[in-house]
Amino acid sequence: MAEKTAAQKRAQQAYMEKFVRVEIRMTAEEREVMKAHASARGESVNGLINRAIHELLERESTEQSETTPEA
């Protein structure tokens, strides 16, 4: 693979600066299960984790709005 140009490196750096890193801890066995699960669905572990978080937040937001009486 060819070396990235200076412009490509700047663009990648600018893109990566939009994100923060979050560290999680799990057992090696849990990680392997997660990797296999993600791979079977054609996604990365990072994508799987992000999707799971977004789905949980959406589900809990919907549940919250359904149980909160309207004013």
Backbone as a ProteinNet text record, in pm:
[ID]
protein_1_A
[PRIMARY]
MAEKTAAQKRAQQAYMEKFVRVEIRMTAEEREVMKAHASARGESVNGLINRAIHELLERESTEQSETTPEA
[TERTIARY]
85	0	89.5	49.4	128.9	122.2	227.2	234.6	127.1	65.6	-34.8	32.2	-39.2	12.1	-6	59.4	46.3	-99.4	-167.6	-308.4	-395.8	-368.1	-444.5	-422	-299.5	-268.2	-340.2	-343.4	-413.8	-564.3	-618.9	-761.7	-797	-714.4	-740.2	-730	-631.5	-615.1	-736.1	-782.9	-899.8	-1022.7	-1037.6	-1149.7	-1142.8	-1025.7	-1010	-1027.4	-1002.3	-1018.4	-1164.3	-1256.9	-1399.8	-1442.4	-1357.4	-1393.4	-1313.5	-1367.5	-1295.3	-1283.3	-1184.6	-1165.6	-1232.7	-1295.8	-1358.3	-1302.5	-1253.8	-1195.9	-1298	-1311.5	-1397.4	-1314.6	-1357.2	-1287.5	-1381.5	-1326.1	-1401.1	-1300.8	-1349.9	-1261.6	-1223.6	-1117.5	-1074.7	-1183.4	-1252.4	-1359.8	-1474	-1510.8	-1617.1	-1575.7	-1450.7	-1400.9	-1410.4	-1372.7	-1378.7	-1522	-1613.8	-1755.3	-1802.6	-1763.3	-1803	-1743.5	-1616.6	-1552.2	-1622.3	-1656.1	-1724.1	-1862.7	-1932.9	-2067.8	-2062.7	-1969.1	-1955.6	-1916.6	-1820.8	-1773	-1884.3	-1967.3	-2077.4	-2177.6	-2181.3	-2274.3	-2206.7	-2079.4	-2007.5	-1976.7	-1958.7	-1925.9	-1805.6	-1748.2	-1634.4	-1684.6	-1594.9	-1631.1	-1671.6	-1599.6	-1634.5	-1775	-1806.4	-1939.7	-2046.4	-2018.2	-2111.8	-2139.2	-2034.2	-2049.6	-2128.4	-2093.7	-2166.6	-2312.6	-2339.5	-2478.9	-2555.6	-2494.2	-2560.4	-2593.3	-2499.8	-2523.4	-2637.1	-2632.9	-2738.2	-2874.7	-2880.3	-3007.8	-3060.5	-2972.8	-3014.1	-3067.3	-2995.3	-3039.8	-3173.2	-3190	-3316.4	-3430.2	-3407.1	-3510	-3548.9	-3449.4	-3479.2	-3545.2	-3510.2	-3574	-3720.6	-3747.2	-3884.8	-3964.2	-3904.7	-3972.6	-4002.6	-3908.3	-3925.8	-4041.4	-4048.3	-4154.3	-4291.3	-4293.9	-4419.8	-4472.2	-4384.3	-4425.3	-4443.2	-4399.1	-4412.1	-4546.9	-4629.9	-4761.5	-4747.2	-4835.3	-4832.6	-4892.3	-4840.1	-4886.9	-5013
-117.4	0	123.5	221.2	343.6	427.6	501.8	594	701.2	742.6	848.2	981.6	1062.8	1197.2	1282.2	1396.4	1487.7	1531.6	1555.7	1597.1	1485.6	1361.4	1248.2	1233.2	1251	1241.2	1350.4	1472.8	1582.9	1554.7	1505.2	1474.8	1365.6	1263	1155.3	1207.2	1289.7	1346.9	1432.4	1514.4	1598.5	1512.4	1403.3	1312.2	1247.2	1199.5	1129.2	1222.2	1349.8	1445.3	1466.3	1418.6	1427.9	1326.3	1228.6	1117.6	1118.4	1050	1026	875.3	833.9	691.8	658.4	543.1	493.7	354.7	332.5	202.4	119.7	-6.3	-98.4	-220.2	-287.6	-407.4	-527	-637.5	-762.8	-877	-994.8	-1110.5	-1143.1	-1218	-1260.1	-1343.2	-1423.7	-1507.4	-1420.9	-1317.6	-1227.8	-1156.2	-1115.5	-1047.6	-1139.7	-1266.3	-1360.8	-1383.4	-1392.6	-1408.1	-1285	-1166.5	-1042.4	-1033.1	-1069.9	-1067	-1160.9	-1280.6	-1377.2	-1327.7	-1270.1	-1217.9	-1105.9	-1013.8	-902	-952.9	-1041.4	-1094.4	-1165.7	-1240.9	-1313.7	-1219.1	-1095.7	-996.9	-895.1	-919.1	-831.3	-694.6	-685.8	-556.9	-569.3	-456.8	-455.5	-462	-493.7	-493.2	-351.5	-252	-113.6	-81.9	-124.6	-102.8	-173.6	-296	-372.3	-300.5	-255.4	-187.1	-58	19.9	144.9	118.5	18.3	-14.9	-57.3	-140.9	-187.7	-70.8	20.7	136.9	222.4	250.8	333.5	266.6	135.7	64.8	65.9	47.9	51.4	189.4	294	429.2	460.7	419	441.9	365.6	239.7	157.9	216.3	254.5	309.2	446.3	523.5	653.4	633.2	535.3	504.4	454.1	365.2	313.3	426.1	516.7	629.7	717.7	745.1	833.1	764.4	632	558.8	551.5	556.6	545.1	679.9	787	920.3	977	1010.2	1068.1	1204.2	1231.1	1360.4	1465.9	1585.5	1696.4	1759.2
0	0	0	-76.3	-90.5	36.3	59.5	173	157.1	268.7	263.6	235.3	162	136.2	261.7	264.8	379.1	394.7	283.4	288.1	344	304.6	357.6	507.3	550.6	693.6	772.3	718.6	786.2	791.6	682.9	678.6	778.8	786.3	881.9	1025.1	1052.4	1185.8	1223.1	1131	1156.4	1183.5	1108.7	1128.7	1266.1	1303.9	1431.5	1551.8	1534	1643.7	1682.4	1599.9	1630.8	1736	1762.5	1849.2	1978.4	2079.2	2203.8	2221	2296.5	2324.2	2456.5	2462	2583.3	2608.3	2726.4	2759	2836.1	2797.6	2872.7	2910.6	3013.4	3058.1	3047.8	3001.7	2992.9	2993.7	3016.9	3015.5	2871.5	2856.4	2722.8	2656.3	2733.9	2678.9	2626.9	2702.7	2658.3	2529.6	2522	2402.3	2281.1	2296.9	2184.8	2139	2233.5	2198.4	2121.6	2168.3	2103	1962.9	1947.3	1816.4	1719.1	1764.6	1678.3	1640.3	1736.6	1712.5	1608.4	1626	1532.4	1393.8	1388.7	1261.5	1185.5	1256.8	1193.7	1130	1177.4	1124.7	1034.4	1004.7	913.1	969.4	1100.7	1159.8	1251.8	1285.7	1376.6	1520.8	1611.5	1753.3	1793.4	1745.8	1776.7	1726.8	1605.7	1550.8	1631.7	1674.1	1755.6	1887.7	1953.2	2081.5	2063.5	1961.6	1938.1	1906	1822.7	1788.4	1912.5	1995.9	2118	2210.8	2225.4	2311.3	2255.7	2125.3	2065.3	2075.3	2051.8	2061.8	2204.4	2301.9	2442.5	2479.4	2442.1	2474.3	2408.6	2284.2	2214.1	2281.5	2313.5	2377.8	2513	2593.1	2725.3	2715	2615.1	2594	2558	2471.9	2432.4	2552.1	2632.1	2751.2	2848.8	2865.3	2956.4	2911.6	2780.9	2730.6	2738.4	2729.8	2738.4	2880.6	2980	3118.8	3188	3122.9	3180.7	3141.8	3242.1	3208.5	3143.5	3048.4	2980.3	3071.6	3062.3	3147.7	3095.6
[MASK]
+++++++++++++++++++++++++++++++++++++++++++++++++++++++++++++++++++++++

